[in-house]
Short mmCIF file of N, CA, C and O and ligand atoms in Angstrom, two decimals:
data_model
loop_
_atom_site.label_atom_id
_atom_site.label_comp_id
_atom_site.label_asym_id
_atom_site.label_seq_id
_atom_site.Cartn_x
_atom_site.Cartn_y
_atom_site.Cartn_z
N UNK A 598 0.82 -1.20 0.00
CA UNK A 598 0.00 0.00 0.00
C UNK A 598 0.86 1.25 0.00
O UNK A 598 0.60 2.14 -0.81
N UNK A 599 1.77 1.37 0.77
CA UNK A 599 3.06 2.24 0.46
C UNK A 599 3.56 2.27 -0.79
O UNK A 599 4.13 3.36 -0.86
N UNK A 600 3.70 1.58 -2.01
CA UNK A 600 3.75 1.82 -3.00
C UNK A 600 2.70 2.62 -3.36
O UNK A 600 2.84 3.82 -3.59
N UNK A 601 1.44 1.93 -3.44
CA UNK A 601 0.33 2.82 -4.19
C UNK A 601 0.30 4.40 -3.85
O UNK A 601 0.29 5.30 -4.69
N UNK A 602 0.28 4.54 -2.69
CA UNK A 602 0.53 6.09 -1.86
C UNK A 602 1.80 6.65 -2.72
O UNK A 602 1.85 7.59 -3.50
N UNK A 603 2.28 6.22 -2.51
CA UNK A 603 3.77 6.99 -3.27
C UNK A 603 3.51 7.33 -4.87
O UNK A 603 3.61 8.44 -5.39
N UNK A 604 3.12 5.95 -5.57
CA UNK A 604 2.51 6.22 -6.91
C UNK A 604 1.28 7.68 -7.31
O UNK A 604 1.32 8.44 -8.28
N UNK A 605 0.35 7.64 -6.25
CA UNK A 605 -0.90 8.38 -6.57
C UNK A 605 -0.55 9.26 -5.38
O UNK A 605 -1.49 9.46 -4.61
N UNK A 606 0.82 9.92 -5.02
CA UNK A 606 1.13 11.02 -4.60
C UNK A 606 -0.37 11.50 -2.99
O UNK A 606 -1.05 12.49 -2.70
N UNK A 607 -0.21 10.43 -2.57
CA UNK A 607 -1.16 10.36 -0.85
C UNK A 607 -0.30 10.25 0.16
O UNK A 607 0.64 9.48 0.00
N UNK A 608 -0.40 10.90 1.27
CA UNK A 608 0.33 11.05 2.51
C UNK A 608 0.05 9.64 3.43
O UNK A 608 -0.75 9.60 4.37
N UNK A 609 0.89 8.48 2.96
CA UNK A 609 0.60 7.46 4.23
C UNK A 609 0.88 7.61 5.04
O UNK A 609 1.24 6.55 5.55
N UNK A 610 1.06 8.94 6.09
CA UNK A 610 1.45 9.28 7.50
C UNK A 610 -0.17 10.10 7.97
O UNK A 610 -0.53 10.45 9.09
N UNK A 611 -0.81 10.21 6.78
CA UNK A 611 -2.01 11.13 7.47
C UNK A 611 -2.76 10.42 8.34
O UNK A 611 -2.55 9.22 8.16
N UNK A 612 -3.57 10.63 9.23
CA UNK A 612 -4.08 10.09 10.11
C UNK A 612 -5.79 10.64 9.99
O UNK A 612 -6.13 11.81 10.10
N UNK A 613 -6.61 9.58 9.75
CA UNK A 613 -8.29 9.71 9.22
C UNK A 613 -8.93 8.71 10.33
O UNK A 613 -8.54 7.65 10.81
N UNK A 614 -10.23 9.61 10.54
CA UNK A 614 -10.90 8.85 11.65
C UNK A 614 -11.01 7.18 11.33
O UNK A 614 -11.35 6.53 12.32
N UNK A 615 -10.86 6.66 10.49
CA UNK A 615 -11.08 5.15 9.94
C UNK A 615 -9.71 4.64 10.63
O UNK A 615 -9.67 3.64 11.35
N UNK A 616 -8.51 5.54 10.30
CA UNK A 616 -7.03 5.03 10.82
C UNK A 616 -6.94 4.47 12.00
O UNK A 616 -6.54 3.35 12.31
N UNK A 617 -7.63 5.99 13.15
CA UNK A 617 -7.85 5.63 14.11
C UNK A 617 -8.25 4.29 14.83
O UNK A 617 -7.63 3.87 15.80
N UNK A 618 -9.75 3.42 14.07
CA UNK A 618 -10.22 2.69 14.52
C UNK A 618 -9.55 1.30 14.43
O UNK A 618 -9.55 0.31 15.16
N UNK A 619 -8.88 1.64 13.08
CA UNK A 619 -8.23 0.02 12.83
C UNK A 619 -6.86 -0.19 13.58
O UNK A 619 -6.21 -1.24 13.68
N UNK A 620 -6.47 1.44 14.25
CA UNK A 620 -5.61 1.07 15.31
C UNK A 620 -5.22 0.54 16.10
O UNK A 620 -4.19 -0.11 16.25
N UNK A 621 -6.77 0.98 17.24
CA UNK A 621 -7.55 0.54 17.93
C UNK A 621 -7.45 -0.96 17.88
O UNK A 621 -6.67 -1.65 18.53
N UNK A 622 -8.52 -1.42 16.86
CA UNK A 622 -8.73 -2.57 16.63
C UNK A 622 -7.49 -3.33 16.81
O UNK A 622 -7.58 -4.06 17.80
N UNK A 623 -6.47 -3.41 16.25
CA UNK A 623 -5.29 -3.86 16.02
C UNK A 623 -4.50 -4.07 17.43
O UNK A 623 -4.09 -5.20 17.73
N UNK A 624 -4.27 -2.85 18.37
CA UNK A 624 -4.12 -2.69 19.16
C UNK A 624 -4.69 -3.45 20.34
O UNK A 624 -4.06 -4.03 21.23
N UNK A 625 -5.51 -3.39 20.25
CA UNK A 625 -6.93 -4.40 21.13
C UNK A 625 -6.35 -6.27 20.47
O UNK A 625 -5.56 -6.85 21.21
N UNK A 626 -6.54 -6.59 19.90
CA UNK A 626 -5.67 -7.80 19.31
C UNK A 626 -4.76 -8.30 20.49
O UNK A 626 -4.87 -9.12 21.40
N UNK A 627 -3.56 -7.20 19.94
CA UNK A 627 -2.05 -7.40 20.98
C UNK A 627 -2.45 -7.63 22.35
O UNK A 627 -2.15 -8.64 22.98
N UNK A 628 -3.13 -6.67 22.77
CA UNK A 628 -3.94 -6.66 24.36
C UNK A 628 -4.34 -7.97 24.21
O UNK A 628 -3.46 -8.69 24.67
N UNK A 629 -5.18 -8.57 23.81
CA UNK A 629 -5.70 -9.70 23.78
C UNK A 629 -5.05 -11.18 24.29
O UNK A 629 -5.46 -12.03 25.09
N UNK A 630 -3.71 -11.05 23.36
CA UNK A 630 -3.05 -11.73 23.10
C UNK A 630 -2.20 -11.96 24.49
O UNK A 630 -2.14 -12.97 25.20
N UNK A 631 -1.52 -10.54 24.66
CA UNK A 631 -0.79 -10.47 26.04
C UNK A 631 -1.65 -10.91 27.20
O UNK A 631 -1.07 -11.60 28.05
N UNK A 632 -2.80 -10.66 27.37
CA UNK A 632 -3.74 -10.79 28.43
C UNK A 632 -3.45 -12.60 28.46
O UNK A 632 -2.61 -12.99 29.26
N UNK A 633 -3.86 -13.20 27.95
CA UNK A 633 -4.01 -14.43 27.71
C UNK A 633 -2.66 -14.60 28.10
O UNK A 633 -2.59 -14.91 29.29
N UNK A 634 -1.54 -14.50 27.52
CA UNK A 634 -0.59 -14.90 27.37
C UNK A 634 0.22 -15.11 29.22
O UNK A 634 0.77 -16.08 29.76
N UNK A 635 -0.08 -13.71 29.70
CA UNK A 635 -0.41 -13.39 31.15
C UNK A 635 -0.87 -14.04 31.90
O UNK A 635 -0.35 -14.40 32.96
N UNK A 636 -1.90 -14.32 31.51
CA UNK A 636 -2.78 -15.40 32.52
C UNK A 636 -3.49 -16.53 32.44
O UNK A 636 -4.19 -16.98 33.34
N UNK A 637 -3.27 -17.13 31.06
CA UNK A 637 -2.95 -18.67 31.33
C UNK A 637 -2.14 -19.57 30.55
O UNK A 637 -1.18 -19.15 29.90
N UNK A 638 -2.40 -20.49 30.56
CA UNK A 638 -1.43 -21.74 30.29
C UNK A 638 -0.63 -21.45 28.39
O UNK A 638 -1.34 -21.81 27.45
N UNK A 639 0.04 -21.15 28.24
CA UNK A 639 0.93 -21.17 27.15
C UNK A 639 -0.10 -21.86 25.85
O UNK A 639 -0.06 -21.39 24.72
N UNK A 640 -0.86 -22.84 26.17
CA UNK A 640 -1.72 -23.60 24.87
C UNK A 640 -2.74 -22.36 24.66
O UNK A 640 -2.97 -21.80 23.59
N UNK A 641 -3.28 -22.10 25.85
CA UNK A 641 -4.54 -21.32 25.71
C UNK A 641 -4.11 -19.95 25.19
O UNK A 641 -4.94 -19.37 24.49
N UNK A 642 -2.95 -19.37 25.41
CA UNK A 642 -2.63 -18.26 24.82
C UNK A 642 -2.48 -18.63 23.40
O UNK A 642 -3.09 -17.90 22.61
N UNK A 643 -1.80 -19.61 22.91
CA UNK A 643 -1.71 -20.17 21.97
C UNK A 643 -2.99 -19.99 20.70
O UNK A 643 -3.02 -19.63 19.52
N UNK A 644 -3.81 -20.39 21.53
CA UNK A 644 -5.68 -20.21 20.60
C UNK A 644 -5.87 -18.75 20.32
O UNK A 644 -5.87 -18.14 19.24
N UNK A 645 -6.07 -18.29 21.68
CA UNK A 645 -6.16 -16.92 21.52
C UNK A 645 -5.35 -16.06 20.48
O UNK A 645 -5.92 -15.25 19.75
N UNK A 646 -3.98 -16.27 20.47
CA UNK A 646 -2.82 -15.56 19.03
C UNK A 646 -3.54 -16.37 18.17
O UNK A 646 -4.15 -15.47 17.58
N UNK A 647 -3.95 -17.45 17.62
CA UNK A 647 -4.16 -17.58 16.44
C UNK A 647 -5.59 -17.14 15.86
O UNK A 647 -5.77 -16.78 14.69
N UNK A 648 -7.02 -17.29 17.30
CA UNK A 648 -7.96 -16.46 16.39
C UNK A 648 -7.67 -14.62 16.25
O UNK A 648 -8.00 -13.96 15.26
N UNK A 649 -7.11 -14.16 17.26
CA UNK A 649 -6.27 -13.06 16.79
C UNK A 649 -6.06 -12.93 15.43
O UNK A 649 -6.54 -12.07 14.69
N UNK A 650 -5.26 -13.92 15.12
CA UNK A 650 -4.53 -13.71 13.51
C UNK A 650 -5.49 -14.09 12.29
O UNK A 650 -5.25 -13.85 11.11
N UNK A 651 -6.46 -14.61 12.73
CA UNK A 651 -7.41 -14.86 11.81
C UNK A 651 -8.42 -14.06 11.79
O UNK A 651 -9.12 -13.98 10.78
N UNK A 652 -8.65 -13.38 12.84
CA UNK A 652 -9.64 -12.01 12.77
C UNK A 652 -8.61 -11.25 11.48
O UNK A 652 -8.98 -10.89 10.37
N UNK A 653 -7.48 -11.17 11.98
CA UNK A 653 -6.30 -10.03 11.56
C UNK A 653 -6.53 -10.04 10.03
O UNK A 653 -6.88 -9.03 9.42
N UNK A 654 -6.31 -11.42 9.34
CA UNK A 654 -6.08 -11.91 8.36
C UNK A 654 -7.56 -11.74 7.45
O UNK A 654 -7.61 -11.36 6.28
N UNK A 655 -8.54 -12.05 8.18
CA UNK A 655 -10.02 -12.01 7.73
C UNK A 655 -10.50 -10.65 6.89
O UNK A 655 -11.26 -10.46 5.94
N UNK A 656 -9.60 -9.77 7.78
CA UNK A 656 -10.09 -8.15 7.67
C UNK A 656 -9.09 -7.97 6.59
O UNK A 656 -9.57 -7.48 5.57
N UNK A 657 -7.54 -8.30 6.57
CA UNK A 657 -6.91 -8.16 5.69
C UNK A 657 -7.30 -8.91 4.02
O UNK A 657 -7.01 -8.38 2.94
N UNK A 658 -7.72 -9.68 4.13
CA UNK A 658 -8.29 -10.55 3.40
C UNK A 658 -9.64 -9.47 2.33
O UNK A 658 -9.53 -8.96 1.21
N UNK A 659 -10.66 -9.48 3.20
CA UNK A 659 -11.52 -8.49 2.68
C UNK A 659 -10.94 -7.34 2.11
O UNK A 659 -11.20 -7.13 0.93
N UNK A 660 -10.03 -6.35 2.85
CA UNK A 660 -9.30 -5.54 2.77
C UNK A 660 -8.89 -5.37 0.93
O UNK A 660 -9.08 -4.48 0.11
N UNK A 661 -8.19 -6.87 0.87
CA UNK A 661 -7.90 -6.25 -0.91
C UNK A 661 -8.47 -6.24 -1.61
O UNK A 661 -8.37 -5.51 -2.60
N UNK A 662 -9.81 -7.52 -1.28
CA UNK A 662 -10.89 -7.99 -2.43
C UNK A 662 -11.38 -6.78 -3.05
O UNK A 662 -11.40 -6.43 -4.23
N UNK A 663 -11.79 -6.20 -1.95
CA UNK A 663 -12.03 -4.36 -1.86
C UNK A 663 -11.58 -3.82 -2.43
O UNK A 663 -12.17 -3.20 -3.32
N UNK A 664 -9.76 -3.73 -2.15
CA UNK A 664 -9.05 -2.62 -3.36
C UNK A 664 -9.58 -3.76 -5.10
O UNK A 664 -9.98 -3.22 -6.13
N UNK A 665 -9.49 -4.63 -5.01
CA UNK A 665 -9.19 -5.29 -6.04
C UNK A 665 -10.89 -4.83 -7.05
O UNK A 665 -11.07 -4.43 -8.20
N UNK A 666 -11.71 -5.12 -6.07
CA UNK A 666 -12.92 -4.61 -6.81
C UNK A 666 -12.82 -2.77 -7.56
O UNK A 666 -13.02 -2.25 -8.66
N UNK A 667 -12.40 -2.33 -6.25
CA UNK A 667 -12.36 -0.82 -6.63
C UNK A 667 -11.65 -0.77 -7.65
O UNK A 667 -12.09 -0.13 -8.61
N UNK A 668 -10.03 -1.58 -7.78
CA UNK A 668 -9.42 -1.54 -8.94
C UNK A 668 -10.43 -1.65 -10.49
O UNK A 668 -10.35 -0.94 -11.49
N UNK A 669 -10.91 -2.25 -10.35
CA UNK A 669 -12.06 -2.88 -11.74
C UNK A 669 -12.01 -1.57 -12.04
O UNK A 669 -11.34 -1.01 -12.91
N UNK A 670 -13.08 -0.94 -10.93
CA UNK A 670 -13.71 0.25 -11.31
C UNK A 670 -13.05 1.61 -11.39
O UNK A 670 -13.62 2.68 -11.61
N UNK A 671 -12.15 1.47 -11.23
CA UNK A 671 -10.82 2.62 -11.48
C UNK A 671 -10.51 2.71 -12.62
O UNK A 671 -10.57 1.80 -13.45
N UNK A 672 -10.02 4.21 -12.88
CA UNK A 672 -9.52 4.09 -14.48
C UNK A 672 -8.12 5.06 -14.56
O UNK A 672 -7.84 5.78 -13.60
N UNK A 673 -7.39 5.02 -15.59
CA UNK A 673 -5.95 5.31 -15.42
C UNK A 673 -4.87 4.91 -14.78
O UNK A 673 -4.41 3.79 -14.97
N UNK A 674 -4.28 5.85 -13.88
CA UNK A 674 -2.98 5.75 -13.27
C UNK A 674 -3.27 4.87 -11.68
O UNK A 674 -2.55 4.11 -11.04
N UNK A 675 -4.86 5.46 -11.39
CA UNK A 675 -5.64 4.68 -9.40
C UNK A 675 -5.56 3.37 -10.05
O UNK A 675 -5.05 2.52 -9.32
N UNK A 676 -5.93 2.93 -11.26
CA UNK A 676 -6.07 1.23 -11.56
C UNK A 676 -5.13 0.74 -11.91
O UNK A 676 -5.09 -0.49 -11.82
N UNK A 677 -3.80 1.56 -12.53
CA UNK A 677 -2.92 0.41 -12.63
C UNK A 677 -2.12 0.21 -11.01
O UNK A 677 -1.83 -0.86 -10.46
N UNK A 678 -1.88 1.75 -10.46
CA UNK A 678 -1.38 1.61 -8.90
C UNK A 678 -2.12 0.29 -8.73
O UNK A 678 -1.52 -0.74 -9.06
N UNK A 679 -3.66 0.21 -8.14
CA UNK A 679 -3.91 -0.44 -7.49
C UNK A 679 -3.95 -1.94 -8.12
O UNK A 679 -3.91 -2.80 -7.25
N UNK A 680 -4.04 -2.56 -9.78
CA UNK A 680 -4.28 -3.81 -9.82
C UNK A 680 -2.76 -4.18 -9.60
O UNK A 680 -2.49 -5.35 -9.32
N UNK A 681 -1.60 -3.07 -9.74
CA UNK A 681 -0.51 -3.70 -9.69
C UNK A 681 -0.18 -4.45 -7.87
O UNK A 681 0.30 -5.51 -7.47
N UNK A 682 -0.67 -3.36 -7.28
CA UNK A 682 -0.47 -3.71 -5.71
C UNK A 682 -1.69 -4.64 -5.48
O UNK A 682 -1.55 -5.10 -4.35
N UNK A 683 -2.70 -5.08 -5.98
CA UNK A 683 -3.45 -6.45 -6.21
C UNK A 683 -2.63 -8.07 -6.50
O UNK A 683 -2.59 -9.15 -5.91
N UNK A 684 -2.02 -7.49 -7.77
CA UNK A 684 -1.18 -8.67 -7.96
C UNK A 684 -0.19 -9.10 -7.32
O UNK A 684 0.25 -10.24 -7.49
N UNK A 685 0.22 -8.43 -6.66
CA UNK A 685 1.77 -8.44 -6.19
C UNK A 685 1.30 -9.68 -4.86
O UNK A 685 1.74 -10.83 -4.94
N UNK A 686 0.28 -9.22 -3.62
CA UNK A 686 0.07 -9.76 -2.85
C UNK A 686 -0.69 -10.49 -2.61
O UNK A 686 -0.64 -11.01 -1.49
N UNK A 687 -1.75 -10.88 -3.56
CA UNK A 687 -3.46 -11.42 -3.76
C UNK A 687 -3.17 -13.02 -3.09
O UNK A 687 -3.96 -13.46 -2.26
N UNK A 688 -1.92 -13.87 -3.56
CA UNK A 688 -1.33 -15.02 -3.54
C UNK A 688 -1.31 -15.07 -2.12
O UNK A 688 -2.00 -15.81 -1.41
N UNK A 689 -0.40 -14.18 -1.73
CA UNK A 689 0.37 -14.41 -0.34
C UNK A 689 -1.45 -13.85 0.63
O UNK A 689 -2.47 -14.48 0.89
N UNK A 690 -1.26 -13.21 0.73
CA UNK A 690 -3.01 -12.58 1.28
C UNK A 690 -3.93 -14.03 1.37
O UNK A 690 -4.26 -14.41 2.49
N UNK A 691 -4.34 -14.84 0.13
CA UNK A 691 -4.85 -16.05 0.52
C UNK A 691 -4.29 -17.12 1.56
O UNK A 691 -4.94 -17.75 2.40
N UNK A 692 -2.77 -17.18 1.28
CA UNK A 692 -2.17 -18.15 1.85
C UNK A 692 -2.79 -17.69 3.51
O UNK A 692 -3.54 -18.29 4.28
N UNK A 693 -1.95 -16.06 3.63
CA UNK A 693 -2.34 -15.76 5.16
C UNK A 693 -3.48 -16.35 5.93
O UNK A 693 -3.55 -16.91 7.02
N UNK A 694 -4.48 -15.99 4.88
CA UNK A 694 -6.15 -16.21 5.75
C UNK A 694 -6.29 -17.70 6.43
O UNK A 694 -6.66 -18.03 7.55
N UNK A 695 -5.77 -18.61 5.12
CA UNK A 695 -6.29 -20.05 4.62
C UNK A 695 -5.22 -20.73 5.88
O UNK A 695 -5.63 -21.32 6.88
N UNK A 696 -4.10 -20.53 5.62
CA UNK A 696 -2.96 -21.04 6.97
C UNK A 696 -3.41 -20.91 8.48
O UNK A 696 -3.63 -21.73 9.37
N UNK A 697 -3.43 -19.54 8.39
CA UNK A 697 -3.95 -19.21 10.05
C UNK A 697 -5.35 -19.86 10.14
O UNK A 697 -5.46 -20.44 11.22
N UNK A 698 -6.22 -19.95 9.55
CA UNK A 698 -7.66 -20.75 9.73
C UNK A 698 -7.07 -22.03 10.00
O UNK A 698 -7.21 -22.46 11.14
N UNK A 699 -6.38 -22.80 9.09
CA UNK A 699 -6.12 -24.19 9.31
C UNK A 699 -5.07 -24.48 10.83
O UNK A 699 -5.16 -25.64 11.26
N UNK A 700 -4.48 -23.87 11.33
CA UNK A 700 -4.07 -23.75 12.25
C UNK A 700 -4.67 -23.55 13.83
O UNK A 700 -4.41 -24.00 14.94
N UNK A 701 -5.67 -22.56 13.20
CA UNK A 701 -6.02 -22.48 14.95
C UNK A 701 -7.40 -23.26 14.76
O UNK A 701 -7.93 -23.51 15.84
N UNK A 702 -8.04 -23.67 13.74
CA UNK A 702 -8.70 -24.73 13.58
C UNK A 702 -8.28 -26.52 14.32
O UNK A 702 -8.89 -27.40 14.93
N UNK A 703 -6.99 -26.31 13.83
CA UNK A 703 -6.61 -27.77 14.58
C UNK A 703 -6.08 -27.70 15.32
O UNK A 703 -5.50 -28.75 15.62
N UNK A 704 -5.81 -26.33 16.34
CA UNK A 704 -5.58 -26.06 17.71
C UNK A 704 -6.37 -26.44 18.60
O UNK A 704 -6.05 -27.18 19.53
N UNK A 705 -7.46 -25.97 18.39
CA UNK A 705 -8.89 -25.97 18.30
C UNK A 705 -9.45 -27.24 18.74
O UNK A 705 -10.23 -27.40 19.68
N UNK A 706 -8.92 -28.18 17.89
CA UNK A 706 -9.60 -29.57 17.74
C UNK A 706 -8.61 -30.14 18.85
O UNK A 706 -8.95 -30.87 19.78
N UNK A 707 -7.14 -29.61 18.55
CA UNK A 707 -6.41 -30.49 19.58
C UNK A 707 -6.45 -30.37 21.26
O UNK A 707 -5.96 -31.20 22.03
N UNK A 708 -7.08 -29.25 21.59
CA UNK A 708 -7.68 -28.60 22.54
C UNK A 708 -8.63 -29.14 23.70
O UNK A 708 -8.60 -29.26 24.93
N UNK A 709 -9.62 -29.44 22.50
CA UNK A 709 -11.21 -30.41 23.05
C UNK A 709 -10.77 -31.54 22.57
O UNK A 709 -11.51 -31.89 21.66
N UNK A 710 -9.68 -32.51 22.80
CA UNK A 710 -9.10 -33.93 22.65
C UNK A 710 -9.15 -34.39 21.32
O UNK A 710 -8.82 -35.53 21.01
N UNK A 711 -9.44 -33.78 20.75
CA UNK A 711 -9.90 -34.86 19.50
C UNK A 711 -8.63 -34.78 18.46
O UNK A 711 -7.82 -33.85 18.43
N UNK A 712 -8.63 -36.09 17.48
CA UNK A 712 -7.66 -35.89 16.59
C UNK A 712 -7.33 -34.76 15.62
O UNK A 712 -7.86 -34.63 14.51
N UNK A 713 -6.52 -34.05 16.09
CA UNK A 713 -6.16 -33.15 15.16
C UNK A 713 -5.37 -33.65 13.77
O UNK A 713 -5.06 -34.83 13.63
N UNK A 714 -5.14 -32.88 12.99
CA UNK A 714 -3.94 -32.95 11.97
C UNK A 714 -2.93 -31.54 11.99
O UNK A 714 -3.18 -30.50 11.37
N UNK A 715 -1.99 -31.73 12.69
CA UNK A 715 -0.80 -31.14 12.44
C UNK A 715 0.50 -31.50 11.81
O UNK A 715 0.81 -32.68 11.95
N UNK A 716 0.94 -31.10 11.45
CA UNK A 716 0.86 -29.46 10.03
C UNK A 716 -0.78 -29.90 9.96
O UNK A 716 -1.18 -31.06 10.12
N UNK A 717 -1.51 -28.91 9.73
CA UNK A 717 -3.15 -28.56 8.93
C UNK A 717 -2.95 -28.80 8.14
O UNK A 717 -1.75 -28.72 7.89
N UNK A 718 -3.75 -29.24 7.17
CA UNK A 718 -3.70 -29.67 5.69
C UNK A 718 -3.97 -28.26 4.94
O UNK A 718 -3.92 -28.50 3.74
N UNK A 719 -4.13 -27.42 5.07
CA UNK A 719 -3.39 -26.42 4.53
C UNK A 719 -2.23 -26.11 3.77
O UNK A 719 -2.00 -25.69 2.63
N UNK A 720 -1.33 -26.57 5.15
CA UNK A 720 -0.21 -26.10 5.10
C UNK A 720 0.51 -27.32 4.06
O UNK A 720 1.31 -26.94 3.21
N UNK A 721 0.16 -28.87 4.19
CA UNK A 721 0.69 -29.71 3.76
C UNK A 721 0.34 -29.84 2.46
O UNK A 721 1.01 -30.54 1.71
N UNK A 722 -0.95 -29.07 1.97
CA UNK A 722 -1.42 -28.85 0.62
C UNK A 722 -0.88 -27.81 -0.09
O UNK A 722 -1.18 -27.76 -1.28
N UNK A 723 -0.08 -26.91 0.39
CA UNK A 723 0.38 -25.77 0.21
C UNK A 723 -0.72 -25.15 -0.27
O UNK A 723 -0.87 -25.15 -1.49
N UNK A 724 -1.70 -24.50 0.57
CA UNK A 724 -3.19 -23.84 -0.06
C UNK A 724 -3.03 -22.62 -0.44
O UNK A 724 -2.57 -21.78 0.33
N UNK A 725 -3.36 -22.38 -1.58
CA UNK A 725 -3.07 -20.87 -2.03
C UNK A 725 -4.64 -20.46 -2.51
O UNK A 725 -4.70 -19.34 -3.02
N UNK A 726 -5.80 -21.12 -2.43
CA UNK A 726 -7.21 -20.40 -3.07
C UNK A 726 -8.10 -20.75 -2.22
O UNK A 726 -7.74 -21.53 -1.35
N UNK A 727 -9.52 -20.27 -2.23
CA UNK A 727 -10.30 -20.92 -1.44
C UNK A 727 -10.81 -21.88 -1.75
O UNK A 727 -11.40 -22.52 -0.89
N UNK A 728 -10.78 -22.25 -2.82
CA UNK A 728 -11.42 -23.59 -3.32
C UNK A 728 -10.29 -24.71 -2.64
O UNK A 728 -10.76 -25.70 -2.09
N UNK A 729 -9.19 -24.58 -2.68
CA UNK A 729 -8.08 -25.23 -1.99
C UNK A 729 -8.06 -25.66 -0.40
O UNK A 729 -7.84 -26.76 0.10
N UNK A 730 -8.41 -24.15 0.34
CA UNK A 730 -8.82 -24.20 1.65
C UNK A 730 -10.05 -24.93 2.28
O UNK A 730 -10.17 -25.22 3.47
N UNK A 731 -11.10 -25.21 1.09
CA UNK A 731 -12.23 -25.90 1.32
C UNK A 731 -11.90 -27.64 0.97
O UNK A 731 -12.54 -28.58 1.44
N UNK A 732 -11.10 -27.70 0.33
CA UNK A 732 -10.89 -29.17 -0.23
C UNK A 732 -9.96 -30.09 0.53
O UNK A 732 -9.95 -31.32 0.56
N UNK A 733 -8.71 -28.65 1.51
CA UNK A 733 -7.96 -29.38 2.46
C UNK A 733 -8.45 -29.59 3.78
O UNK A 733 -8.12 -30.60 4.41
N UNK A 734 -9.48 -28.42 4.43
CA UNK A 734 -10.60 -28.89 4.80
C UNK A 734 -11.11 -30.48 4.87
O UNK A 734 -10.82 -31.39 5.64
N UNK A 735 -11.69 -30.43 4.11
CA UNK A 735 -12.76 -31.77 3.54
C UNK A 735 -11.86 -32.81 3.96
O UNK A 735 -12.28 -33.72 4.69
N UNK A 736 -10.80 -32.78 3.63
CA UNK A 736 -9.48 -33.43 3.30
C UNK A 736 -9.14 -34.38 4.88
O UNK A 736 -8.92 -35.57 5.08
N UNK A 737 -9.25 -33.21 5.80
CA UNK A 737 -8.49 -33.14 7.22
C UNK A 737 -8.78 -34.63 7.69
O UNK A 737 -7.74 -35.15 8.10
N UNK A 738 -9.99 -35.56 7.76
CA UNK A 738 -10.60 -36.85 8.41
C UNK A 738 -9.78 -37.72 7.75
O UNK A 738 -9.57 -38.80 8.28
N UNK A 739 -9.27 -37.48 6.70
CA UNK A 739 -8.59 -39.06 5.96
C UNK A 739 -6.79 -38.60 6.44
O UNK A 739 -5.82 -39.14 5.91
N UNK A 740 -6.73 -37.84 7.19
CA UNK A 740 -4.96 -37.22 7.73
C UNK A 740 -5.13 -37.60 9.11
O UNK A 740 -4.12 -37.45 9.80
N UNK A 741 -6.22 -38.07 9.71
CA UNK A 741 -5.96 -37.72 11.28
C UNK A 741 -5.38 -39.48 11.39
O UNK A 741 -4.99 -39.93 12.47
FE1 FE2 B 1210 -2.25 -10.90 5.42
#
């Protein structure tokens, strides 16, 4: 996004009531995380950082679909900035969401006793789409 700002000549230091909130938000996370981490057992903090990161990832996730739509509808110099900063990360952005889901998913499971699969089949599928994330999913009962 620091590229795009730099490209379409925008101040990424300005600070907008929206900035504020996802600060916040973000901020509140870490708290989260530390709290837990603070006061109990190392596994349970454990859950807690990872739906953390999947809230994190969720929002980030939406986050580009967003630029990526707006890109469509952009024209000139805002659409190539933005489909270029689309492409660059769209890959890695899926992986984020799809990994951290499969992870604190079989935290999750390993938690309330039951057979997990670690590595997540995610990770062992190397999932890069959602159709991928749904299929390693599906997948997880014939790994445990
Ligand atoms: Fe991400």
């Amino acid at each position: 996004m620091r590229g795009v700002f730099d490209k379409l000549g925008l101040d990424p230091a300005a600070e907008t009531p929206g900035r504020l909130v996802v600060r916040y938000i973000g901020e509140s996370l870490v708290f989260a995380m530390e709290m837990a981490l603070s006061s109990g057992p190392p596994e349970a903090a454990q859950l807690v950082a990872g739906e953390c990161i999947v809230s994190a990832e969720t929002k980030d996730h939406l986050n580009w679909e967003l630029i990526a739509a707006a890109a469509e509808k952009a024209t000139g110099d805002i659409a190539k900035a933005l489909k270029e900063a689309v492409e660059q990360v769209e890959e890695e952005e899926d992986e984020h969401l799809h990994h951290s889901t499969g992870w604190t998913r079989e935290l999750w499971i390993e938690s309330l006793g039951m057979p997990a699969v670690l590595l997540p089949p995610e990770e062992v599928k190397d999932v890069k789409t959602a159709i991928g994330a749904a299929r390693a999913k599906n997948a997880r009962d014939d790994m445990t």
